[in-house]
Amino acid sequence: MTTPIWDFVQRYQKAETSRLHMPGHKGAVQLGCEPWDITEIRGADALYEADGIIAESERNATALFGTAHTFYSTEGSSQCIRAMLSLAVSRAARRGDAPRILAARNVHKTFIYACALLDAEVRWLYPSTPGGLCSCPITPAELKAALAEEQTRPAAVYVTSPDYLGQQQDIAGLAKVCAAYDVPLLVDNAHGAYLKFLPQSAHPIDLGAAACCDSGHKTLPVLTGGAYLQIGHTCPEWVAEARSALALFGSTSPSYLILQSLDLCNRALAQDYPQRLQRCADRLAGLCEQLQKTGCAVRQTEPLKLIVDAAQMGYTGYELADLLRAEAVECEFADEDQLVLMATPYNTELDFTRIEKALAILKAKPTRAPIAFDFAPANCCMTLREAVFAPHEQLPVQQAVGRICGSPTVSCPPAVPIAVSGEMLTPAHAALFERYHITTVEVVAKGFTADRTK
Ligand SMILES: Cc1ncc(COP(=O)(O)O)c(C=O)c1O
């Protein structure tokens, strides 16, 4: 496996060339990484017009992921989500379809911003059984019923899988339904880049998705910000269009540290990563079993996540996070009811031992009732775009009831909106905001009405 970007920067740094170009640090060390932090100089290729070392590195990634094409992003899955929605909306325009996305409601807030930017209409798909704030299971039969109701063909179906709690949608089943309706399936696979490297790939592209985003930085050995826009084999025209779609939302100064990290990740993936992944998943499964034996309400929803049901044990997730901190472990996410731990093959045995030490001694207390969360359809007064770009004012939660949500209101993580821009805020929303420690909300300014004649 070649590492052309890393090789180039190594050569450049060793040549001690006088840097009369950006960035301004000129390679002088403050953090330590500056000598390798370059920009698009001669020979370094250009991310959005790649035909040199970046193109070669992306070809390596494409072969590893088995996609029609794997594109690099240095601005996270967030950039890839905007790009894939833009591809879907452009394709819809070409085909005379509606710029409407059918989306499972547990979207990351980036989806809302992307739809606002693209003026895409959203029809939310709600779960038949409430799954909490993070999860929104949609079965193929439910998707089929939703698509059958559509008067005009939508631009795409969009689901998040795995979600923050590691729940996975039936991507293969959903992809079949989408194929029958000739609608592309887009997957927010930010948490699942590694799924490709399990003994049996569970990566969305292998299961029939048209495109997905993978945050390399969440589960692979990649610097924060490194991500992939994965194009599947069902929308081949997107291979030619995706780079421009990414450029539409990206900085003209992509980080070469992140590009090198994505480049070197290819080598790790081609070497012993799959074996190391399996060992990590087995170790986590073993830890889960051991903890369950001690009475800890823990489950492994996907191979690299451990979820502790704090409410069932009579604790809050925040309390468990503090107990873990006392053993020098920092979790990924905690709320009133849950705690999420994310492991990768780059965790050490010491890390697992510390988790066990903190959780195995927990004495379960009387169970607490978890937050009842239901993604109930809300009264929508404006489109996403109208509400996001309208003038806003910030109000304390209780005063926001009866007003229109301006910015999607999220607790971060998991950044899944409790209320979506354009929705009328209700007392039920306010109660949920308070449970998630949200104290103020951005609402559409009083007196503003969308001018629908424009
Ligand atoms: C489900 C989901 N989608 C998308 C994103 C955005 O990913 P990134 O941080 O790589 O931009 C996140 C971030 O946590 C996420 O959890």
Short mmCIF file of C-alpha atoms and ligand atoms in Angstrom, two decimals:
data_model
loop_
_atom_site.label_atom_id
_atom_site.label_comp_id
_atom_site.label_asym_id
_atom_site.label_seq_id
_atom_site.Cartn_x
_atom_site.Cartn_y
_atom_site.Cartn_z
CA MET A 1 0.00 0.00 0.00
CA THR A 2 1.55 3.29 -1.10
CA THR A 3 1.40 6.41 1.06
CA PRO A 4 1.98 9.15 -1.54
CA ILE A 5 0.81 12.15 0.49
CA TRP A 6 2.83 11.27 3.54
CA ASP A 7 5.90 10.46 1.40
CA PHE A 8 5.67 13.80 -0.38
CA VAL A 9 5.46 15.81 2.85
CA GLN A 10 8.31 13.82 4.40
CA ARG A 11 10.52 14.61 1.40
CA TYR A 12 9.51 18.26 1.46
CA GLN A 13 10.21 18.63 5.17
CA LYS A 14 13.59 16.91 4.90
CA ALA A 15 14.61 19.13 1.96
CA GLU A 16 14.47 22.15 4.30
CA THR A 17 13.06 24.34 1.52
CA SER A 18 12.54 27.99 2.46
CA ARG A 19 8.79 28.28 2.89
CA LEU A 20 7.67 31.47 1.22
CA HIS A 21 4.12 30.17 1.15
CA MET A 22 1.31 29.62 3.61
CA PRO A 23 0.86 28.60 6.41
CA GLY A 24 2.33 31.41 8.43
CA HIS A 25 4.14 29.24 10.97
CA LYS A 26 6.65 28.27 8.21
CA GLY A 27 7.22 24.92 9.86
CA ALA A 28 8.52 26.43 13.12
CA VAL A 29 7.56 24.20 15.99
CA GLN A 30 5.01 25.23 18.60
CA LEU A 31 2.68 22.25 18.76
CA GLY A 32 5.16 19.87 17.19
CA CYS A 33 3.25 19.06 13.98
CA GLU A 34 4.04 22.28 12.06
CA PRO A 35 6.91 20.90 9.88
CA TRP A 36 4.36 18.58 8.22
CA ASP A 37 1.56 21.12 7.99
CA ILE A 38 1.80 22.37 4.41
CA THR A 39 -0.58 23.73 1.83
CA GLU A 40 -1.30 23.06 -1.84
CA ILE A 41 2.23 23.77 -3.12
CA ARG A 42 3.63 22.34 -6.35
CA GLY A 43 3.58 18.55 -6.26
CA ALA A 44 1.16 18.44 -3.31
CA ASP A 45 -1.92 18.12 -5.56
CA ALA A 46 -5.18 19.95 -4.75
CA LEU A 47 -8.01 18.23 -2.89
CA TYR A 48 -10.81 19.52 -5.09
CA GLU A 49 -8.92 19.08 -8.38
CA ALA A 50 -7.00 15.97 -7.42
CA ASP A 51 -4.93 14.32 -10.14
CA GLY A 52 -1.67 13.64 -8.30
CA ILE A 53 -0.78 12.29 -4.87
CA ILE A 54 -4.24 12.89 -3.41
CA ALA A 55 -5.88 11.11 -6.34
CA GLU A 56 -3.48 8.18 -5.87
CA SER A 57 -4.20 8.00 -2.16
CA GLU A 58 -7.96 8.14 -2.76
CA ARG A 59 -7.58 5.28 -5.26
CA ASN A 60 -5.97 3.26 -2.47
CA ALA A 61 -8.89 4.07 -0.16
CA THR A 62 -11.37 3.20 -2.92
CA ALA A 63 -9.79 -0.24 -3.30
CA LEU A 64 -9.88 -0.79 0.46
CA PHE A 65 -13.53 0.22 0.83
CA GLY A 66 -14.63 -1.42 -2.43
CA THR A 67 -16.71 1.61 -3.42
CA ALA A 68 -17.24 3.20 -6.83
CA HIS A 69 -15.11 5.99 -5.38
CA THR A 70 -13.93 7.08 -1.96
CA PHE A 71 -13.42 10.84 -1.61
CA TYR A 72 -11.46 12.43 1.22
CA SER A 73 -12.89 15.14 3.41
CA THR A 74 -10.84 17.18 5.85
CA GLU A 75 -13.98 18.70 7.35
CA GLY A 76 -15.68 15.68 8.78
CA SER A 77 -18.80 13.81 7.88
CA SER A 78 -20.52 17.18 8.17
CA GLN A 79 -19.03 18.22 4.82
CA CYS A 80 -19.84 14.83 3.29
CA ILE A 81 -23.48 15.02 4.44
CA ARG A 82 -23.88 18.40 2.74
CA ALA A 83 -22.21 17.06 -0.39
CA MET A 84 -24.26 13.88 -0.66
CA LEU A 85 -27.52 15.76 -0.14
CA SER A 86 -26.45 18.23 -2.80
CA LEU A 87 -25.77 15.33 -5.19
CA ALA A 88 -29.24 13.93 -4.50
CA VAL A 89 -30.98 17.28 -4.94
CA SER A 90 -29.12 18.00 -8.22
CA ARG A 91 -30.00 14.55 -9.53
CA ALA A 92 -33.63 15.10 -8.58
CA ALA A 93 -33.64 18.38 -10.48
CA ARG A 94 -32.24 16.64 -13.56
CA ARG A 95 -34.85 13.91 -13.36
CA GLY A 96 -37.73 16.30 -12.67
CA ASP A 97 -38.17 14.82 -9.17
CA ALA A 98 -39.07 16.67 -6.01
CA PRO A 99 -36.22 18.17 -3.92
CA ARG A 100 -37.68 16.21 -0.99
CA ILE A 101 -35.80 13.88 1.34
CA LEU A 102 -37.51 11.17 3.37
CA ALA A 103 -35.42 11.08 6.55
CA ALA A 104 -35.54 9.04 9.73
CA ARG A 105 -36.00 11.70 12.41
CA ASN A 106 -32.83 11.00 14.49
CA VAL A 107 -30.65 13.05 12.12
CA HIS A 108 -27.50 14.86 13.22
CA LYS A 109 -28.04 18.64 13.12
CA THR A 110 -25.75 18.89 10.08
CA PHE A 111 -28.56 17.34 8.05
CA ILE A 112 -30.86 20.22 9.01
CA TYR A 113 -28.30 22.83 8.02
CA ALA A 114 -27.63 21.03 4.74
CA CYS A 115 -31.33 20.93 3.86
CA ALA A 116 -31.64 24.61 4.75
CA LEU A 117 -28.68 25.49 2.52
CA LEU A 118 -30.01 23.39 -0.36
CA ASP A 119 -33.66 24.37 0.18
CA ALA A 120 -34.56 20.69 0.35
CA GLU A 121 -37.91 19.74 1.77
CA VAL A 122 -37.94 17.00 4.42
CA ARG A 123 -40.58 14.43 5.15
CA TRP A 124 -39.75 12.90 8.51
CA LEU A 125 -40.05 9.19 9.08
CA TYR A 126 -40.98 8.46 12.69
CA PRO A 127 -40.40 5.17 14.49
CA SER A 128 -43.41 2.95 15.17
CA THR A 129 -42.05 2.33 18.68
CA PRO A 130 -40.26 5.19 20.49
CA GLY A 131 -36.53 4.48 20.62
CA GLY A 132 -35.32 7.55 22.56
CA LEU A 133 -33.60 10.68 21.27
CA CYS A 134 -30.79 8.89 19.46
CA SER A 135 -32.62 6.08 17.67
CA CYS A 136 -35.29 5.91 15.01
CA PRO A 137 -35.66 2.38 13.67
CA ILE A 138 -37.48 2.28 10.31
CA THR A 139 -38.29 -1.12 8.87
CA PRO A 140 -38.25 -1.84 5.13
CA ALA A 141 -42.03 -2.35 5.28
CA GLU A 142 -42.48 1.08 6.89
CA LEU A 143 -40.25 2.68 4.27
CA LYS A 144 -42.18 0.94 1.50
CA ALA A 145 -45.46 2.30 2.89
CA ALA A 146 -43.97 5.80 3.13
CA LEU A 147 -42.63 5.71 -0.45
CA ALA A 148 -45.94 4.37 -1.75
CA GLU A 149 -47.68 7.46 -0.30
CA GLU A 150 -45.41 9.88 -2.18
CA GLN A 151 -47.16 11.62 -5.10
CA THR A 152 -43.86 12.45 -6.80
CA ARG A 153 -40.53 10.61 -6.59
CA PRO A 154 -38.41 12.05 -3.76
CA ALA A 155 -34.74 12.94 -4.17
CA ALA A 156 -33.50 10.45 -1.56
CA VAL A 157 -34.12 8.41 1.54
CA TYR A 158 -31.78 9.25 4.43
CA VAL A 159 -31.05 7.22 7.55
CA THR A 160 -28.47 7.33 10.34
CA SER A 161 -26.83 3.98 11.00
CA PRO A 162 -25.18 3.18 13.37
CA ASP A 163 -26.67 5.84 15.62
CA TYR A 164 -25.05 7.26 18.73
CA LEU A 165 -26.22 4.26 20.76
CA GLY A 166 -24.90 1.83 18.16
CA GLN A 167 -28.30 0.76 16.78
CA GLN A 168 -28.09 -0.23 13.14
CA GLN A 169 -30.83 0.04 10.55
CA ASP A 170 -31.59 -2.84 8.18
CA ILE A 171 -29.61 -1.14 5.39
CA ALA A 172 -29.85 -4.11 3.00
CA GLY A 173 -33.64 -4.23 3.42
CA LEU A 174 -34.04 -0.46 3.09
CA ALA A 175 -31.75 -0.42 0.02
CA LYS A 176 -33.94 -3.02 -1.71
CA VAL A 177 -37.04 -0.91 -1.12
CA CYS A 178 -35.24 2.19 -2.41
CA ALA A 179 -34.11 0.31 -5.51
CA ALA A 180 -37.69 -0.75 -6.23
CA TYR A 181 -38.73 2.93 -6.17
CA ASP A 182 -35.56 4.09 -7.96
CA VAL A 183 -34.70 6.43 -5.08
CA PRO A 184 -31.10 6.63 -3.75
CA LEU A 185 -30.50 5.54 -0.17
CA LEU A 186 -28.11 7.89 1.67
CA VAL A 187 -26.64 6.76 4.98
CA ASP A 188 -25.08 8.79 7.75
CA ASN A 189 -22.46 6.18 8.62
CA ALA A 190 -20.34 8.67 10.59
CA HIS A 191 -19.94 6.08 13.36
CA GLY A 192 -19.37 3.09 11.10
CA ALA A 193 -16.26 3.50 8.89
CA TYR A 194 -14.82 0.37 10.55
CA LEU A 195 -17.83 -1.79 9.60
CA LYS A 196 -16.10 -2.50 6.28
CA PHE A 197 -13.30 -4.35 8.05
CA LEU A 198 -15.35 -6.83 10.08
CA PRO A 199 -15.05 -10.48 8.92
CA GLN A 200 -18.42 -9.93 7.21
CA SER A 201 -18.60 -6.33 6.00
CA ALA A 202 -21.56 -4.40 7.42
CA HIS A 203 -20.61 -1.23 5.59
CA PRO A 204 -23.61 0.58 4.01
CA ILE A 205 -22.07 0.59 0.52
CA ASP A 206 -21.71 -3.21 0.62
CA LEU A 207 -25.35 -3.41 1.75
CA GLY A 208 -26.64 -1.38 -1.22
CA ALA A 209 -26.55 2.29 -0.16
CA ALA A 210 -26.07 4.81 -2.98
CA ALA A 211 -23.74 6.96 -0.86
CA CYS A 212 -22.70 7.40 2.74
CA CYS A 213 -20.43 9.47 4.92
CA ASP A 214 -17.85 7.82 7.18
CA SER A 215 -16.04 9.82 9.87
CA GLY A 216 -12.62 8.19 9.65
CA HIS A 217 -11.74 10.06 12.82
CA LYS A 218 -14.47 8.44 14.90
CA THR A 219 -13.40 4.81 14.62
CA LEU A 220 -10.26 4.60 12.46
CA PRO A 221 -6.76 5.87 13.23
CA VAL A 222 -7.39 9.26 11.60
CA LEU A 223 -7.01 12.81 12.92
CA THR A 224 -10.15 14.72 13.90
CA GLY A 225 -11.84 16.04 10.79
CA GLY A 226 -10.74 13.20 8.49
CA ALA A 227 -13.73 11.62 6.76
CA TYR A 228 -14.82 9.85 3.58
CA LEU A 229 -17.63 10.50 1.14
CA GLN A 230 -18.33 7.00 -0.13
CA ILE A 231 -20.05 6.63 -3.50
CA GLY A 232 -21.69 3.28 -4.19
CA HIS A 233 -22.22 1.47 -7.44
CA THR A 234 -25.86 2.45 -7.97
CA CYS A 235 -25.34 6.16 -8.85
CA PRO A 236 -22.20 6.03 -11.03
CA GLU A 237 -22.65 9.60 -12.26
CA TRP A 238 -21.93 10.83 -8.73
CA VAL A 239 -18.29 9.78 -9.09
CA ALA A 240 -17.77 12.62 -11.57
CA GLU A 241 -19.82 15.11 -9.55
CA ALA A 242 -18.85 14.42 -5.94
CA ARG A 243 -15.62 16.43 -5.88
CA SER A 244 -17.42 19.61 -6.94
CA ALA A 245 -20.17 18.88 -4.41
CA LEU A 246 -17.53 18.60 -1.65
CA ALA A 247 -15.82 21.79 -2.89
CA LEU A 248 -19.12 23.63 -2.60
CA PHE A 249 -18.94 23.24 1.18
CA GLY A 250 -15.21 22.96 1.85
CA SER A 251 -12.40 25.34 2.72
CA THR A 252 -9.89 26.12 -0.04
CA SER A 253 -7.17 25.33 2.52
CA PRO A 254 -7.67 21.66 3.39
CA SER A 255 -5.46 20.38 6.20
CA TYR A 256 -2.50 18.37 4.95
CA LEU A 257 -2.07 16.92 8.42
CA ILE A 258 -5.52 15.35 8.04
CA LEU A 259 -4.78 14.29 4.46
CA GLN A 260 -1.58 12.57 5.60
CA SER A 261 -3.50 10.90 8.36
CA LEU A 262 -6.09 9.56 5.87
CA ASP A 263 -3.21 8.46 3.62
CA LEU A 264 -1.43 6.58 6.42
CA CYS A 265 -4.71 5.05 7.55
CA ASN A 266 -4.81 3.20 4.21
CA ARG A 267 -1.59 1.45 5.16
CA ALA A 268 -2.96 0.49 8.59
CA LEU A 269 -6.17 -0.83 7.01
CA ALA A 270 -4.22 -2.87 4.47
CA GLN A 271 -1.95 -4.34 7.16
CA ASP A 272 -3.33 -5.97 10.27
CA TYR A 273 -6.27 -3.65 11.04
CA PRO A 274 -9.01 -6.28 10.42
CA GLN A 275 -7.32 -8.71 12.86
CA ARG A 276 -6.81 -5.97 15.44
CA LEU A 277 -10.43 -4.89 15.00
CA GLN A 278 -11.64 -8.41 15.66
CA ARG A 279 -9.47 -8.68 18.79
CA CYS A 280 -10.83 -5.35 20.06
CA ALA A 281 -14.45 -6.37 19.37
CA ASP A 282 -13.82 -9.69 21.19
CA ARG A 283 -12.20 -7.90 24.13
CA LEU A 284 -15.14 -5.52 24.39
CA ALA A 285 -17.61 -8.42 24.19
CA GLY A 286 -15.67 -10.16 26.97
CA LEU A 287 -15.72 -7.04 29.11
CA CYS A 288 -19.44 -6.65 28.49
CA GLU A 289 -20.05 -10.24 29.61
CA GLN A 290 -17.89 -9.81 32.73
CA LEU A 291 -19.70 -6.62 33.70
CA GLN A 292 -23.10 -8.20 33.12
CA LYS A 293 -22.10 -10.99 35.53
CA THR A 294 -21.48 -8.36 38.22
CA GLY A 295 -25.01 -7.01 37.66
CA CYS A 296 -24.01 -4.03 35.52
CA ALA A 297 -26.71 -3.12 32.97
CA VAL A 298 -24.39 -2.96 30.00
CA ARG A 299 -24.89 -3.99 26.38
CA GLN A 300 -22.83 -4.06 23.20
CA THR A 301 -25.04 -2.75 20.40
CA GLU A 302 -22.34 -2.65 17.73
CA PRO A 303 -18.90 -4.21 17.95
CA LEU A 304 -17.05 -1.07 19.09
CA LYS A 305 -19.61 0.44 21.48
CA LEU A 306 -20.51 -0.35 25.05
CA ILE A 307 -23.74 1.18 26.34
CA VAL A 308 -24.43 1.36 30.06
CA ASP A 309 -28.10 1.68 30.97
CA ALA A 310 -27.59 4.04 33.89
CA ALA A 311 -31.31 4.56 34.58
CA GLN A 312 -31.83 0.82 34.98
CA MET A 313 -29.07 0.77 37.59
CA GLY A 314 -30.59 3.72 39.44
CA TYR A 315 -27.88 6.18 38.39
CA THR A 316 -27.64 8.97 35.86
CA GLY A 317 -25.22 8.68 32.98
CA TYR A 318 -23.48 11.79 34.35
CA GLU A 319 -22.83 10.02 37.68
CA LEU A 320 -21.35 7.02 35.89
CA ALA A 321 -19.20 9.32 33.76
CA ASP A 322 -17.80 10.82 36.98
CA LEU A 323 -17.08 7.36 38.41
CA LEU A 324 -15.19 6.51 35.24
CA ARG A 325 -13.31 9.82 35.41
CA ALA A 326 -12.15 8.87 38.90
CA GLU A 327 -10.45 5.87 37.22
CA ALA A 328 -8.99 8.14 34.49
CA VAL A 329 -11.50 7.06 31.80
CA GLU A 330 -13.34 9.66 29.70
CA CYS A 331 -16.54 8.46 28.02
CA GLU A 332 -17.87 9.47 24.60
CA PHE A 333 -21.33 10.46 25.76
CA ALA A 334 -23.47 10.56 28.89
CA ASP A 335 -26.97 11.85 29.47
CA GLU A 336 -29.54 11.33 32.22
CA ASP A 337 -30.11 7.71 31.24
CA GLN A 338 -27.18 6.30 29.28
CA LEU A 339 -23.46 6.25 29.02
CA VAL A 340 -21.62 5.41 25.81
CA LEU A 341 -18.06 4.11 25.60
CA MET A 342 -16.39 3.88 22.19
CA ALA A 343 -13.35 1.63 21.79
CA THR A 344 -11.07 0.97 18.84
CA PRO A 345 -8.05 -1.32 18.32
CA TYR A 346 -5.95 1.62 19.49
CA ASN A 347 -7.20 1.31 23.07
CA THR A 348 -4.88 -0.56 25.40
CA GLU A 349 -5.51 -3.34 27.90
CA LEU A 350 -5.09 -0.74 30.65
CA ASP A 351 -8.12 1.12 29.29
CA PHE A 352 -10.34 -1.96 29.52
CA THR A 353 -9.04 -2.79 32.99
CA ARG A 354 -9.91 0.71 34.20
CA ILE A 355 -13.46 0.46 32.83
CA GLU A 356 -13.92 -2.85 34.60
CA LYS A 357 -12.53 -1.45 37.84
CA ALA A 358 -14.93 1.51 37.77
CA LEU A 359 -18.09 -0.36 36.76
CA ALA A 360 -17.74 -3.85 38.26
CA ILE A 361 -18.05 -2.53 41.82
CA LEU A 362 -21.23 -0.56 41.12
CA LYS A 363 -24.11 -1.52 43.39
CA ALA A 364 -27.38 -1.30 41.51
CA LYS A 365 -29.96 1.01 43.12
CA PRO A 366 -33.73 1.10 42.52
CA THR A 367 -34.33 1.59 38.81
CA ARG A 368 -35.06 5.16 37.65
CA ALA A 369 -37.67 5.82 34.97
CA PRO A 370 -35.78 6.92 31.84
CA ILE A 371 -36.74 10.10 29.98
CA ALA A 372 -39.81 9.27 27.90
CA PHE A 373 -38.85 10.47 24.44
CA ASP A 374 -41.14 10.21 21.50
CA PHE A 375 -40.35 11.74 18.11
CA ALA A 376 -43.96 12.86 17.72
CA PRO A 377 -44.83 14.72 14.50
CA ALA A 378 -44.78 18.45 15.31
CA ASN A 379 -46.72 21.37 13.90
CA CYS A 380 -44.55 22.78 11.13
CA CYS A 381 -45.04 26.50 10.44
CA MET A 382 -42.13 27.25 8.11
CA THR A 383 -39.74 25.33 5.87
CA LEU A 384 -36.34 24.47 7.29
CA ARG A 385 -34.73 27.09 5.08
CA GLU A 386 -37.17 29.82 6.04
CA ALA A 387 -36.74 29.13 9.74
CA VAL A 388 -32.94 28.74 9.69
CA PHE A 389 -32.37 31.96 7.72
CA ALA A 390 -35.08 34.03 9.43
CA PRO A 391 -34.00 36.58 12.05
CA HIS A 392 -33.71 34.80 15.40
CA GLU A 393 -33.93 35.72 19.05
CA GLN A 394 -32.66 33.77 22.04
CA LEU A 395 -35.25 32.98 24.71
CA PRO A 396 -35.30 31.05 27.97
CA VAL A 397 -36.96 27.68 27.38
CA GLN A 398 -40.29 28.44 29.10
CA GLN A 399 -40.78 31.67 27.13
CA ALA A 400 -40.11 29.85 23.88
CA VAL A 401 -43.28 27.75 24.05
CA GLY A 402 -45.67 28.77 21.26
CA ARG A 403 -42.81 30.25 19.18
CA ILE A 404 -41.23 28.81 16.03
CA CYS A 405 -37.92 27.00 16.43
CA GLY A 406 -35.14 28.86 14.58
CA SER A 407 -31.93 26.88 15.08
CA PRO A 408 -32.31 23.12 15.56
CA THR A 409 -32.28 22.64 19.33
CA VAL A 410 -29.84 19.96 20.31
CA SER A 411 -27.87 18.78 23.25
CA CYS A 412 -24.39 18.07 22.03
CA PRO A 413 -23.50 15.20 21.76
CA PRO A 414 -25.52 13.54 20.29
CA ALA A 415 -26.56 16.68 18.33
CA VAL A 416 -29.89 15.12 17.36
CA PRO A 417 -32.45 17.95 17.34
CA ILE A 418 -35.19 17.71 19.96
CA ALA A 419 -36.97 20.39 17.96
CA VAL A 420 -36.35 21.14 14.31
CA SER A 421 -36.25 24.59 12.69
CA GLY A 422 -39.73 25.61 11.58
CA GLU A 423 -41.58 23.60 14.24
CA MET A 424 -43.92 25.24 16.75
CA LEU A 425 -42.44 24.70 20.23
CA THR A 426 -44.74 23.00 22.72
CA PRO A 427 -44.68 22.46 26.50
CA ALA A 428 -43.55 18.90 25.72
CA HIS A 429 -40.51 20.28 23.87
CA ALA A 430 -39.77 22.61 26.80
CA ALA A 431 -39.90 19.72 29.27
CA LEU A 432 -37.46 17.75 27.12
CA PHE A 433 -35.10 20.72 26.71
CA GLU A 434 -34.93 21.00 30.48
CA ARG A 435 -34.28 17.28 30.90
CA TYR A 436 -31.37 17.65 28.46
CA HIS A 437 -30.10 20.76 30.31
CA ILE A 438 -30.92 23.12 27.45
CA THR A 439 -31.76 26.48 29.03
CA THR A 440 -32.21 28.80 26.03
CA VAL A 441 -33.62 28.33 22.56
CA GLU A 442 -33.16 30.29 19.32
CA VAL A 443 -36.59 31.07 17.96
CA VAL A 444 -37.74 32.96 14.88
CA ALA A 445 -37.98 36.66 15.77
CA LYS A 446 -41.44 37.94 16.68
CA GLY A 447 -43.38 39.38 13.78
CA PHE A 448 -41.30 37.64 11.13
CA THR A 449 -43.32 35.80 8.53
CA ALA A 450 -41.78 33.97 5.61
CA ASP A 451 -42.41 35.67 2.29
CA ARG A 452 -43.55 32.72 0.20
CA THR A 453 -43.99 34.84 -2.92
CA LYS A 454 -40.19 34.99 -3.42
C1 LIG B 1 -24.42 10.58 13.64
C2 LIG B 1 -23.47 11.67 13.30
N1 LIG B 1 -23.47 12.16 12.05
C3 LIG B 1 -22.62 13.12 11.66
C4 LIG B 1 -21.72 13.67 12.55
C5 LIG B 1 -20.77 14.74 12.08
O1 LIG B 1 -19.53 14.15 11.92
P1 LIG B 1 -18.16 14.98 11.86
O2 LIG B 1 -17.84 15.36 13.26
O3 LIG B 1 -17.19 13.99 11.30
O4 LIG B 1 -18.38 16.14 10.99
C6 LIG B 1 -21.68 13.19 13.87
C7 LIG B 1 -20.74 13.76 14.84
O5 LIG B 1 -20.62 13.37 15.96
C8 LIG B 1 -22.57 12.16 14.26
O6 LIG B 1 -22.59 11.67 15.50
#
